[in-house]
Each structure stands twice: as C-alpha cells, then as structure tokens.
Amino acid sequence: MLIRKHNLLDGSAIPTSEITPQAKYEQYKRLSRRGLLTGAGAVAATALGADRIADLLAPSNRVHASTKLETVKSPLTTTGEQLTTLQDVTHYNNFYEFGVDKSQPAQNAGTLPTRPWTIKVSGLVKAPKTFDIDTLLKLHPLEERVYRHRCVERWSMVIPWVGYSLSELTKQCEPLATAKYVQFLSYFDPKVEKWWSESGIRWPYSEGLRMDEAMNPLTLLTFGLYGDILPNQNGAPVRLTVPWKYGYKSAKSIVAIKFLSSQPPTSWNDQAPDEYGFYSNVNPNHDHPRWSQKYERRIGQAFYAQQRTTLMFNGYTDQVGSLYSGMDLNRYY
Ligand code: MTE
C-alpha cells in the first residue's frame, strides 16, 4: 500500500549480518524458557554475543519468546523455494495500526493484548457465536504450510505459516445458504494502536472474501509462523492468509467475522478503489495504476538481484483458477 512514506521495497535496508538465523532463534528460545538471566543462561548468552542478546531482548523482539505450536505437515504446502528469514518476516511488515513504515510494527505492536481474545461470528448464520482463541487453537490439527506471500507493493516472501483451513471454522459457524460473502474485522483500539491516524484508513481494518474463496482449502486461518505463535506484528493471535491474493487481503488480529449476502466494504478498496479492488488476485496482467505488477523482489535478496516474474494467482492457478472462470479479471481486479 502506498499512501505515505515507505522504506525500500527490497531487503537491502537490512544488512545480512543483522539477520537472525533460525538456529540462533531456537537457541534464544531455549535460553529464554530456562531463564536467560540465570547462571547457565548467562554463560550461553555470552556464547551468543552480547550485542545479539541485547537485540533479542529489545521490546520489538520479545514477542518472539513464545510457545512452540504442535503442527502436522500439510499436503497443501505449495512451494519448495528458499524460506524468507524469520528476521525479515517479522521486521518488514504492514500493520498500519502500528505505523506506516515497515519497521514500525515490530517496534510498536508489543502492546497488542492477545489474551483474552475472542472472535465474534455474526450475520447470516444459524446462530451468532463467540469463539475463544484457545478453543480455536484446538478446533483442528494445526498444519505447517509454506506459502508465497506477494504484496501489492511488488515485494514477496516465502513463509512457513501455521494454521488450518478457514473452512474448518466456517463449518462450525453454520452459515445460511443466503451467505455469499465473509467479512473479517481486525482489532481496533486507538489507545493501543496509537499510530492509527498516520494512514487515513477508516478503522477497524476490514477485509472480505467471496464464500467460495473463503471455503477454498488454501485460505488459512493462521495462528503462527516458523513453528511458533504469531508475533504481534504479523497479526497475533489470529490472522488470515490468502496466498493467491495480494497481502492486504490477509486481515490481521481478527476479532469479528460476518457472513453477508453482499460484498462488504474493505479498507483499501474504500481508500482508493481504482488502485485496490475487492478481489485483488495476484495478476501480472493487470497493472496497478502507478506501477506494473509483472515483477517482484524477494525480500532478503540483494538490491541488485534480478527481479522475479510474478506468477498468475501467485502460482496457485491449479488450486484457485476455476473460482474465476468466465470473469473479466481486468474489471474484477
Ligand atoms: N491487517 C491489519 N489489521 N492492518 C494492516 O495494516 N496490512 C495488510 C495485511 N493485513 C494490514 C493487515 C497488508 S497491506 C499486508 S501486505 C499484510 O497484512 C502484511 O502481512 P505481514 O506483515 O505479515 O507480511
């Protein structure tokens, strides 16, 4: 989303030396579970390096000291490409409630209160329901799914998400036959998300899917990444991941789901309808009014690395192409 100031659209802003390798991250978590400041922890901390420890203990990183989620491998993992580092996944974010710069959510989202947390389900359902986050976590086995993540701003990542198909929750919601769309609303508290006024978005953040898109098995109700619960800046404690659509369709920190008969208003479409459509399928043949969507840059690669060709539906045509047969995707962008 390009409304105001932005960082570079590639990973060059973060020198390779600053990237926390997953192994170090695991080591850090083991230490923090045992109590980093005890004698044994202090010895190991020395081995890690004082600067790195200071970095890991910084408020922006504390959100990672979290519980591992039990996962099963998923047949719906859809890419064998190199994973984007945890450091990049958690420090190059769009979460405008916590600031418009990519680095701000990691610095500011630590105050997001992720417990207690509920999702209220309403609208065209047999009966309204409220799901507690801990109930949701046990509703279905959690899967690890590696998906491509393509932002409308032309950067991309490859992320091992943790969750299960949204359809598992949708079935529990018992939507009526008249429900044709689903709306997702994010948490909004201006006292916590003090950066809300920087972007001009009408809050709370709202996104929507057509019912068949919501029921597609690829649409992931996401609770974690890299085997752990979601860091706050990535949309804790529960978000959506819709891998064939531009990143903004994936609402973070969801508190309400509504089943509707007509298309719900969505935040970016509301802000600039000619730039951000309701569908927002990744589509190299439909340019954004201000730039081509034919190419993308993988975050973490050097600035001079060759750009990648963007794939139709982000490479998920086999799974989702049929949802749009007969539709003019230049009109329904
Ligand atoms: N959800 C909320 N509530 N607020 C936001 O600003 N940004 C969207 C989406 N979900 C956003 C949001 C955009 S523009 C993108 S690209 C993705 O989240 C970014 O997800 P990531 O930070 O985990 O990569």
mmCIF file of C-alpha atoms and ligand atoms in Angstrom:
data_model
loop_
_atom_site.group_PDB
_atom_site.id
_atom_site.type_symbol
_atom_site.label_atom_id
_atom_site.label_comp_id
_atom_site.label_asym_id
_atom_site.label_seq_id
_atom_site.Cartn_x
_atom_site.Cartn_y
_atom_site.Cartn_z
ATOM 1 C CA MET A 1 0.000 0.000 0.000
ATOM 2 C CA LEU A 2 1.496 3.327 -0.942
ATOM 3 C CA ILE A 3 -0.146 6.209 0.809
ATOM 4 C CA ARG A 4 2.703 7.882 2.611
ATOM 5 C CA LYS A 5 6.400 7.432 3.280
ATOM 6 C CA HIS A 6 7.847 3.976 2.744
ATOM 7 C CA ASN A 7 11.068 2.057 3.122
ATOM 8 C CA LEU A 8 12.946 0.483 0.252
ATOM 9 C CA LEU A 9 10.934 -2.254 -1.390
ATOM 10 C CA ASP A 10 13.710 -4.783 -1.084
ATOM 11 C CA GLY A 11 15.752 -6.301 1.718
ATOM 12 C CA SER A 12 18.797 -4.133 1.190
ATOM 13 C CA ALA A 13 17.891 -1.950 4.155
ATOM 14 C CA ILE A 14 18.747 -4.894 6.417
ATOM 15 C CA PRO A 15 22.373 -5.978 6.133
ATOM 16 C CA THR A 16 22.859 -9.753 6.024
ATOM 17 C CA SER A 17 24.851 -9.520 9.248
ATOM 18 C CA GLU A 18 21.702 -8.383 11.034
ATOM 19 C CA ILE A 19 19.576 -11.360 10.038
ATOM 20 C CA THR A 20 18.835 -13.726 12.910
ATOM 21 C CA PRO A 21 19.299 -17.265 11.625
ATOM 22 C CA GLN A 22 16.589 -19.713 12.662
ATOM 23 C CA ALA A 23 19.133 -21.825 14.637
ATOM 24 C CA LYS A 24 20.126 -18.823 16.778
ATOM 25 C CA TYR A 25 16.478 -18.044 17.240
ATOM 26 C CA GLU A 26 15.785 -21.566 18.504
ATOM 27 C CA GLN A 27 18.790 -21.271 20.802
ATOM 28 C CA TYR A 28 17.440 -17.991 22.120
ATOM 29 C CA LYS A 29 14.050 -19.529 22.819
ATOM 30 C CA ARG A 30 15.584 -22.430 24.728
ATOM 31 C CA LEU A 31 17.527 -19.927 26.799
ATOM 32 C CA SER A 32 14.554 -17.739 27.477
ATOM 33 C CA ARG A 33 12.476 -20.729 28.594
ATOM 34 C CA ARG A 34 15.152 -21.670 31.108
ATOM 35 C CA GLY A 35 15.533 -18.080 32.257
ATOM 36 C CA LEU A 36 18.108 -16.130 30.375
ATOM 37 C CA LEU A 37 19.487 -14.350 33.399
ATOM 38 C CA THR A 38 20.307 -17.444 35.465
ATOM 39 C CA GLY A 39 23.925 -18.636 35.640
ATOM 40 C CA ALA A 40 23.656 -21.226 32.868
ATOM 41 C CA GLY A 41 21.760 -18.779 30.738
ATOM 42 C CA ALA A 42 24.366 -16.110 31.256
ATOM 43 C CA VAL A 43 27.164 -18.442 30.093
ATOM 44 C CA ALA A 44 25.235 -19.375 26.997
ATOM 45 C CA ALA A 45 24.318 -15.734 26.492
ATOM 46 C CA THR A 46 27.995 -14.888 26.352
ATOM 47 C CA ALA A 47 28.371 -17.514 23.630
ATOM 48 C CA LEU A 48 25.618 -15.848 21.640
ATOM 49 C CA GLY A 49 27.257 -12.451 21.818
ATOM 50 C CA ALA A 50 26.276 -9.504 23.983
ATOM 51 C CA ASP A 51 25.045 -7.383 21.086
ATOM 52 C CA ARG A 52 22.820 -10.151 19.818
ATOM 53 C CA ILE A 53 21.403 -10.772 23.298
ATOM 54 C CA ALA A 54 20.651 -7.079 23.692
ATOM 55 C CA ASP A 55 18.954 -7.210 20.322
ATOM 56 C CA LEU A 56 16.931 -10.288 21.244
ATOM 57 C CA LEU A 57 15.818 -8.702 24.500
ATOM 58 C CA ALA A 58 14.728 -5.467 22.840
ATOM 59 C CA PRO A 59 10.958 -4.898 23.159
ATOM 60 C CA SER A 60 10.483 -5.403 19.430
ATOM 61 C CA ASN A 61 11.858 -8.919 19.682
ATOM 62 C CA ARG A 62 10.365 -10.043 22.971
ATOM 63 C CA VAL A 63 7.182 -11.009 21.182
ATOM 64 C CA HIS A 64 9.103 -13.990 19.782
ATOM 65 C CA ALA A 65 9.718 -15.571 23.187
ATOM 66 C CA SER A 66 6.702 -17.743 22.714
ATOM 67 C CA THR A 67 5.371 -21.253 22.767
ATOM 68 C CA LYS A 68 6.003 -23.699 20.005
ATOM 69 C CA LEU A 69 2.864 -24.910 18.242
ATOM 70 C CA GLU A 70 2.393 -28.617 17.555
ATOM 71 C CA THR A 71 1.995 -28.998 13.815
ATOM 72 C CA VAL A 72 1.471 -31.676 11.221
ATOM 73 C CA LYS A 73 2.902 -31.441 7.712
ATOM 74 C CA SER A 74 0.368 -30.331 5.174
ATOM 75 C CA PRO A 75 -0.205 -31.598 1.641
ATOM 76 C CA LEU A 76 -1.171 -28.005 0.873
ATOM 77 C CA THR A 77 2.370 -26.708 1.304
ATOM 78 C CA THR A 78 2.875 -25.191 -2.082
ATOM 79 C CA THR A 79 6.422 -24.037 -2.573
ATOM 80 C CA GLY A 80 9.871 -25.568 -2.354
ATOM 81 C CA GLU A 81 11.543 -22.166 -2.560
ATOM 82 C CA GLN A 82 14.001 -20.845 -0.026
ATOM 83 C CA LEU A 83 12.283 -19.502 3.071
ATOM 84 C CA THR A 84 12.475 -15.827 3.910
ATOM 85 C CA THR A 85 14.397 -15.425 7.177
ATOM 86 C CA LEU A 86 12.455 -15.036 10.388
ATOM 87 C CA GLN A 87 14.137 -11.671 10.838
ATOM 88 C CA ASP A 88 12.740 -10.364 7.568
ATOM 89 C CA VAL A 89 9.302 -11.919 8.077
ATOM 90 C CA THR A 90 8.996 -10.189 11.439
ATOM 91 C CA HIS A 91 10.687 -6.868 10.713
ATOM 92 C CA TYR A 92 9.325 -5.903 7.314
ATOM 93 C CA ASN A 93 5.613 -5.606 7.964
ATOM 94 C CA ASN A 94 2.478 -3.775 7.018
ATOM 95 C CA PHE A 95 0.280 -3.240 10.070
ATOM 96 C CA TYR A 96 -0.853 0.345 9.732
ATOM 97 C CA GLU A 97 -2.457 0.474 13.167
ATOM 98 C CA PHE A 98 1.142 0.383 14.449
ATOM 99 C CA GLY A 99 2.700 2.764 11.931
ATOM 100 C CA VAL A 100 3.099 3.099 8.182
ATOM 101 C CA ASP A 101 6.805 2.242 7.965
ATOM 102 C CA LYS A 102 7.763 -1.388 7.515
ATOM 103 C CA SER A 103 9.926 -1.360 10.638
ATOM 104 C CA GLN A 104 7.324 0.215 12.933
ATOM 105 C CA PRO A 105 5.041 -2.788 13.657
ATOM 106 C CA ALA A 106 7.979 -4.742 15.124
ATOM 107 C CA GLN A 107 8.777 -1.790 17.374
ATOM 108 C CA ASN A 108 5.228 -0.840 18.335
ATOM 109 C CA ALA A 109 2.991 -3.911 18.323
ATOM 110 C CA GLY A 110 4.349 -5.327 21.597
ATOM 111 C CA THR A 111 1.434 -3.697 23.444
ATOM 112 C CA LEU A 112 -1.267 -5.549 21.484
ATOM 113 C CA PRO A 113 -3.153 -7.540 24.149
ATOM 114 C CA THR A 114 -3.501 -11.032 22.676
ATOM 115 C CA ARG A 115 -5.191 -12.697 25.714
ATOM 116 C CA PRO A 116 -8.069 -12.914 26.423
ATOM 117 C CA TRP A 117 -9.091 -12.887 22.763
ATOM 118 C CA THR A 118 -12.297 -13.871 21.036
ATOM 119 C CA ILE A 119 -13.722 -13.875 17.527
ATOM 120 C CA LYS A 120 -17.386 -12.914 17.322
ATOM 121 C CA VAL A 121 -19.286 -14.551 14.469
ATOM 122 C CA SER A 122 -22.493 -12.884 13.289
ATOM 123 C CA GLY A 123 -24.677 -12.138 10.280
ATOM 124 C CA LEU A 124 -26.226 -14.856 8.132
ATOM 125 C CA VAL A 125 -25.540 -17.803 10.443
ATOM 126 C CA LYS A 126 -27.818 -20.246 12.213
ATOM 127 C CA ALA A 127 -26.942 -18.501 15.491
ATOM 128 C CA PRO A 128 -24.272 -15.925 16.404
ATOM 129 C CA LYS A 129 -21.294 -17.456 18.215
ATOM 130 C CA THR A 130 -18.171 -16.339 20.010
ATOM 131 C CA PHE A 131 -15.008 -18.427 19.790
ATOM 132 C CA ASP A 132 -12.252 -18.122 22.343
ATOM 133 C CA ILE A 133 -8.755 -18.159 20.863
ATOM 134 C CA ASP A 134 -7.728 -21.208 22.895
ATOM 135 C CA THR A 135 -10.782 -23.098 21.635
ATOM 136 C CA LEU A 136 -9.913 -22.076 18.085
ATOM 137 C CA LEU A 137 -6.364 -23.356 18.510
ATOM 138 C CA LYS A 138 -7.776 -26.811 19.287
ATOM 139 C CA LEU A 139 -10.568 -26.859 16.732
ATOM 140 C CA HIS A 140 -8.481 -28.702 14.149
ATOM 141 C CA PRO A 141 -4.892 -30.010 13.928
ATOM 142 C CA LEU A 142 -2.509 -27.186 13.115
ATOM 143 C CA GLU A 143 -0.634 -27.564 9.856
ATOM 144 C CA GLU A 144 2.596 -26.024 8.707
ATOM 145 C CA ARG A 145 2.081 -24.606 5.231
ATOM 146 C CA VAL A 146 4.749 -22.821 3.278
ATOM 147 C CA TYR A 147 3.129 -20.197 1.066
ATOM 148 C CA ARG A 148 4.334 -17.425 -1.196
ATOM 149 C CA HIS A 149 3.311 -14.008 0.165
ATOM 150 C CA ARG A 150 3.088 -11.286 -2.517
ATOM 151 C CA CYS A 151 2.413 -7.709 -1.553
ATOM 152 C CA VAL A 152 0.755 -5.245 -3.931
ATOM 153 C CA GLU A 153 3.901 -3.114 -3.497
ATOM 154 C CA ARG A 154 5.899 -5.684 -5.514
ATOM 155 C CA TRP A 155 7.813 -7.410 -2.774
ATOM 156 C CA SER A 156 7.403 -11.043 -1.850
ATOM 157 C CA MET A 157 8.400 -13.573 0.789
ATOM 158 C CA VAL A 158 8.124 -17.339 1.358
ATOM 159 C CA ILE A 159 6.761 -18.097 4.819
ATOM 160 C CA PRO A 160 6.088 -21.263 6.832
ATOM 161 C CA TRP A 161 2.705 -20.363 8.326
ATOM 162 C CA VAL A 162 0.882 -22.417 10.971
ATOM 163 C CA GLY A 163 -2.880 -22.836 10.931
ATOM 164 C CA TYR A 164 -5.724 -24.737 9.353
ATOM 165 C CA SER A 165 -8.158 -24.084 6.530
ATOM 166 C CA LEU A 166 -10.634 -21.329 7.340
ATOM 167 C CA SER A 167 -13.313 -23.716 6.053
ATOM 168 C CA GLU A 168 -12.931 -25.730 9.282
ATOM 169 C CA LEU A 169 -14.101 -22.734 11.301
ATOM 170 C CA THR A 170 -16.692 -21.704 8.711
ATOM 171 C CA LYS A 171 -18.388 -25.101 9.035
ATOM 172 C CA GLN A 172 -18.655 -24.567 12.811
ATOM 173 C CA CYS A 173 -20.258 -21.171 12.173
ATOM 174 C CA GLU A 174 -23.151 -22.800 10.259
ATOM 175 C CA PRO A 175 -23.665 -20.066 7.630
ATOM 176 C CA LEU A 176 -27.064 -19.845 5.927
ATOM 177 C CA ALA A 177 -27.473 -20.507 2.198
ATOM 178 C CA THR A 178 -28.012 -16.765 1.728
ATOM 179 C CA ALA A 179 -24.457 -16.006 2.919
ATOM 180 C CA LYS A 180 -22.399 -15.140 -0.181
ATOM 181 C CA TYR A 181 -19.535 -13.149 1.344
ATOM 182 C CA VAL A 182 -17.467 -13.155 4.527
ATOM 183 C CA GLN A 183 -16.118 -10.031 6.204
ATOM 184 C CA PHE A 184 -13.140 -10.010 8.583
ATOM 185 C CA LEU A 185 -12.622 -7.187 11.061
ATOM 186 C CA SER A 186 -9.385 -6.509 12.901
ATOM 187 C CA TYR A 187 -8.917 -5.429 16.491
ATOM 188 C CA PHE A 188 -9.025 -1.681 16.875
ATOM 189 C CA ASP A 189 -8.208 0.320 19.978
ATOM 190 C CA PRO A 190 -6.794 3.803 19.338
ATOM 191 C CA LYS A 191 -5.280 3.798 22.838
ATOM 192 C CA VAL A 192 -3.166 0.759 21.950
ATOM 193 C CA GLU A 193 -2.735 1.384 18.218
ATOM 194 C CA LYS A 194 -1.637 4.972 18.608
ATOM 195 C CA TRP A 195 -0.372 5.211 15.044
ATOM 196 C CA TRP A 196 -3.838 4.709 13.531
ATOM 197 C CA SER A 197 -4.168 8.263 12.230
ATOM 198 C CA GLU A 198 -0.976 8.148 10.144
ATOM 199 C CA SER A 199 -2.564 6.464 7.137
ATOM 200 C CA GLY A 200 -6.093 7.788 6.666
ATOM 201 C CA ILE A 201 -7.600 4.275 6.680
ATOM 202 C CA ARG A 202 -11.115 4.012 8.071
ATOM 203 C CA TRP A 203 -10.826 1.663 11.051
ATOM 204 C CA PRO A 204 -11.285 -1.083 12.003
ATOM 205 C CA TYR A 205 -9.350 -2.749 9.212
ATOM 206 C CA SER A 206 -11.868 -4.665 7.140
ATOM 207 C CA GLU A 207 -11.370 -7.348 4.512
ATOM 208 C CA GLY A 208 -13.675 -9.682 2.667
ATOM 209 C CA LEU A 209 -13.837 -12.800 0.554
ATOM 210 C CA ARG A 210 -16.498 -14.381 -1.569
ATOM 211 C CA MET A 211 -17.846 -17.516 0.116
ATOM 212 C CA ASP A 212 -16.197 -19.922 -2.334
ATOM 213 C CA GLU A 213 -12.852 -18.155 -1.823
ATOM 214 C CA ALA A 214 -13.274 -18.430 1.925
ATOM 215 C CA MET A 215 -14.066 -22.145 1.592
ATOM 216 C CA ASN A 216 -11.099 -22.891 -0.659
ATOM 217 C CA PRO A 217 -8.740 -25.140 1.346
ATOM 218 C CA LEU A 218 -5.776 -22.819 0.684
ATOM 219 C CA THR A 219 -7.361 -19.994 2.702
ATOM 220 C CA LEU A 220 -5.574 -20.356 6.008
ATOM 221 C CA LEU A 221 -6.749 -19.291 9.434
ATOM 222 C CA THR A 222 -3.286 -18.550 10.723
ATOM 223 C CA PHE A 223 -2.056 -18.798 14.305
ATOM 224 C CA GLY A 224 1.689 -18.956 13.848
ATOM 225 C CA LEU A 225 4.769 -18.881 11.693
ATOM 226 C CA TYR A 226 8.113 -20.631 11.850
ATOM 227 C CA GLY A 227 6.516 -23.122 14.286
ATOM 228 C CA ASP A 228 5.648 -20.518 16.914
ATOM 229 C CA ILE A 229 2.612 -18.422 17.741
ATOM 230 C CA LEU A 230 2.315 -15.326 15.573
ATOM 231 C CA PRO A 231 4.489 -12.409 16.596
ATOM 232 C CA ASN A 232 2.230 -9.420 17.281
ATOM 233 C CA GLN A 233 3.493 -7.535 14.245
ATOM 234 C CA ASN A 234 2.358 -10.392 11.988
ATOM 235 C CA GLY A 235 -1.229 -10.276 13.286
ATOM 236 C CA ALA A 236 -1.353 -12.140 16.602
ATOM 237 C CA PRO A 237 -3.143 -14.070 17.809
ATOM 238 C CA VAL A 238 -5.030 -14.982 14.628
ATOM 239 C CA ARG A 239 -4.999 -13.679 11.070
ATOM 240 C CA LEU A 240 -5.929 -14.722 7.595
ATOM 241 C CA THR A 241 -3.523 -15.852 4.870
ATOM 242 C CA VAL A 242 -4.864 -15.932 1.313
ATOM 243 C CA PRO A 243 -1.816 -16.810 -0.771
ATOM 244 C CA TRP A 244 -3.172 -16.155 -4.269
ATOM 245 C CA LYS A 245 -4.199 -12.597 -3.377
ATOM 246 C CA TYR A 246 -2.145 -9.515 -2.602
ATOM 247 C CA GLY A 247 -1.040 -9.398 1.032
ATOM 248 C CA TYR A 248 -3.571 -6.807 2.113
ATOM 249 C CA LYS A 249 -6.432 -9.303 1.747
ATOM 250 C CA SER A 250 -4.952 -11.112 4.758
ATOM 251 C CA ALA A 251 -6.516 -9.293 7.709
ATOM 252 C CA LYS A 252 -4.506 -9.365 10.928
ATOM 253 C CA SER A 253 -5.601 -9.732 14.561
ATOM 254 C CA ILE A 254 -9.160 -10.728 13.677
ATOM 255 C CA VAL A 255 -11.897 -10.093 16.266
ATOM 256 C CA ALA A 256 -15.058 -10.446 14.169
ATOM 257 C CA ILE A 257 -16.300 -12.463 11.214
ATOM 258 C CA LYS A 258 -19.574 -11.613 9.489
ATOM 259 C CA PHE A 259 -21.447 -13.672 6.914
ATOM 260 C CA LEU A 260 -23.231 -11.409 4.437
ATOM 261 C CA SER A 261 -25.409 -11.517 1.343
ATOM 262 C CA SER A 262 -23.494 -8.728 -0.423
ATOM 263 C CA GLN A 263 -19.898 -7.629 -0.856
ATOM 264 C CA PRO A 264 -18.586 -5.998 2.343
ATOM 265 C CA PRO A 265 -16.659 -2.715 2.334
ATOM 266 C CA THR A 266 -12.912 -3.354 2.560
ATOM 267 C CA SER A 267 -10.294 -0.947 3.867
ATOM 268 C CA TRP A 268 -8.002 -0.457 0.864
ATOM 269 C CA ASN A 269 -10.804 -0.571 -1.675
ATOM 270 C CA ASP A 270 -12.571 2.075 0.375
ATOM 271 C CA GLN A 271 -9.401 4.201 0.435
ATOM 272 C CA ALA A 272 -8.519 4.024 -3.287
ATOM 273 C CA PRO A 273 -10.966 1.932 -5.333
ATOM 274 C CA ASP A 274 -9.137 2.440 -8.630
ATOM 275 C CA GLU A 275 -5.938 1.042 -7.102
ATOM 276 C CA TYR A 276 -7.155 -1.719 -4.809
ATOM 277 C CA GLY A 277 -10.005 -3.928 -5.967
ATOM 278 C CA PHE A 278 -12.197 -6.195 -3.892
ATOM 279 C CA TYR A 279 -10.710 -9.316 -5.488
ATOM 280 C CA SER A 280 -7.038 -8.344 -5.577
ATOM 281 C CA ASN A 281 -5.889 -11.602 -7.064
ATOM 282 C CA VAL A 282 -2.172 -11.554 -7.828
ATOM 283 C CA ASN A 283 -2.288 -10.791 -11.536
ATOM 284 C CA PRO A 284 0.773 -9.842 -13.606
ATOM 285 C CA ASN A 285 -1.554 -8.894 -16.481
ATOM 286 C CA HIS A 286 -3.379 -6.201 -14.572
ATOM 287 C CA ASP A 287 -1.192 -3.267 -13.652
ATOM 288 C CA HIS A 288 -1.686 -1.122 -10.605
ATOM 289 C CA PRO A 289 -2.396 2.422 -11.953
ATOM 290 C CA ARG A 290 1.006 3.576 -10.680
ATOM 291 C CA TRP A 291 3.197 0.555 -11.484
ATOM 292 C CA SER A 292 3.426 -2.721 -13.347
ATOM 293 C CA GLN A 293 2.631 -5.902 -11.453
ATOM 294 C CA LYS A 294 4.724 -8.096 -13.766
ATOM 295 C CA TYR A 295 7.728 -8.357 -11.439
ATOM 296 C CA GLU A 296 8.534 -8.609 -7.780
ATOM 297 C CA ARG A 297 11.540 -8.542 -5.498
ATOM 298 C CA ARG A 298 12.064 -11.252 -2.918
ATOM 299 C CA ILE A 299 12.746 -9.682 0.464
ATOM 300 C CA GLY A 300 16.217 -10.582 1.724
ATOM 301 C CA GLN A 301 17.797 -10.712 -1.705
ATOM 302 C CA ALA A 302 20.379 -8.117 -2.580
ATOM 303 C CA PHE A 303 19.068 -4.951 -4.181
ATOM 304 C CA TYR A 304 20.832 -5.768 -7.455
ATOM 305 C CA ALA A 305 19.443 -9.356 -7.625
ATOM 306 C CA GLN A 306 17.298 -9.961 -10.650
ATOM 307 C CA GLN A 307 13.605 -9.362 -10.076
ATOM 308 C CA ARG A 308 11.256 -12.332 -10.299
ATOM 309 C CA THR A 309 8.430 -12.682 -12.732
ATOM 310 C CA THR A 310 5.147 -12.521 -10.868
ATOM 311 C CA LEU A 311 3.007 -15.600 -11.414
ATOM 312 C CA MET A 312 -0.718 -15.557 -12.146
ATOM 313 C CA PHE A 313 -2.576 -16.151 -8.890
ATOM 314 C CA ASN A 314 0.876 -16.086 -7.280
ATOM 315 C CA GLY A 315 1.477 -19.566 -8.714
ATOM 316 C CA TYR A 316 -1.719 -21.112 -7.281
ATOM 317 C CA THR A 317 -3.727 -21.332 -10.511
ATOM 318 C CA ASP A 318 -4.253 -25.095 -10.238
ATOM 319 C CA GLN A 319 -5.934 -24.675 -6.868
ATOM 320 C CA VAL A 320 -7.923 -21.467 -7.415
ATOM 321 C CA GLY A 321 -8.077 -20.589 -11.126
ATOM 322 C CA SER A 322 -11.508 -22.206 -11.540
ATOM 323 C CA LEU A 323 -13.022 -19.815 -8.973
ATOM 324 C CA TYR A 324 -12.732 -17.057 -11.563
ATOM 325 C CA SER A 325 -13.628 -18.813 -14.794
ATOM 326 C CA GLY A 326 -15.698 -16.547 -17.015
ATOM 327 C CA MET A 327 -14.818 -13.430 -15.002
ATOM 328 C CA ASP A 328 -13.115 -10.448 -16.602
ATOM 329 C CA LEU A 329 -10.170 -10.032 -14.223
ATOM 330 C CA ASN A 330 -9.400 -6.563 -15.550
ATOM 331 C CA ARG A 331 -12.818 -5.464 -14.420
ATOM 332 C CA TYR A 332 -12.879 -7.520 -11.236
ATOM 333 C CA TYR A 333 -9.308 -6.741 -10.163
HETATM 334 N N1 MTE B 1 -4.252 -6.146 8.717
HETATM 335 C C1 MTE B 1 -4.436 -5.076 9.511
HETATM 336 N N2 MTE B 1 -5.281 -5.173 10.551
HETATM 337 N N3 MTE B 1 -3.807 -3.895 9.292
HETATM 338 C C2 MTE B 1 -2.967 -3.735 8.227
HETATM 339 O O1 MTE B 1 -2.414 -2.635 8.043
HETATM 340 N N4 MTE B 1 -1.922 -4.752 6.275
HETATM 341 C C3 MTE B 1 -2.145 -5.713 5.197
HETATM 342 C C4 MTE B 1 -2.311 -7.152 5.727
HETATM 343 N N5 MTE B 1 -3.200 -7.154 6.877
HETATM 344 C C5 MTE B 1 -2.742 -4.845 7.362
HETATM 345 C C6 MTE B 1 -3.406 -6.068 7.666
HETATM 346 C C7 MTE B 1 -1.071 -5.680 4.219
HETATM 347 S S1 MTE B 1 -1.020 -4.293 3.237
HETATM 348 C C8 MTE B 1 -0.182 -6.697 4.056
HETATM 349 S S2 MTE B 1 0.935 -6.694 2.758
HETATM 350 C C9 MTE B 1 -0.116 -7.821 5.014
HETATM 351 O O2 MTE B 1 -1.029 -7.675 6.096
HETATM 352 C C10 MTE B 1 1.288 -7.888 5.581
HETATM 353 O O3 MTE B 1 1.453 -9.022 6.399
HETATM 354 P P1 MTE B 1 2.890 -9.282 7.078
HETATM 355 O O4 MTE B 1 3.273 -8.037 7.796
HETATM 356 O O5 MTE B 1 2.696 -10.460 8.000
HETATM 357 O O6 MTE B 1 3.842 -9.587 5.957
#
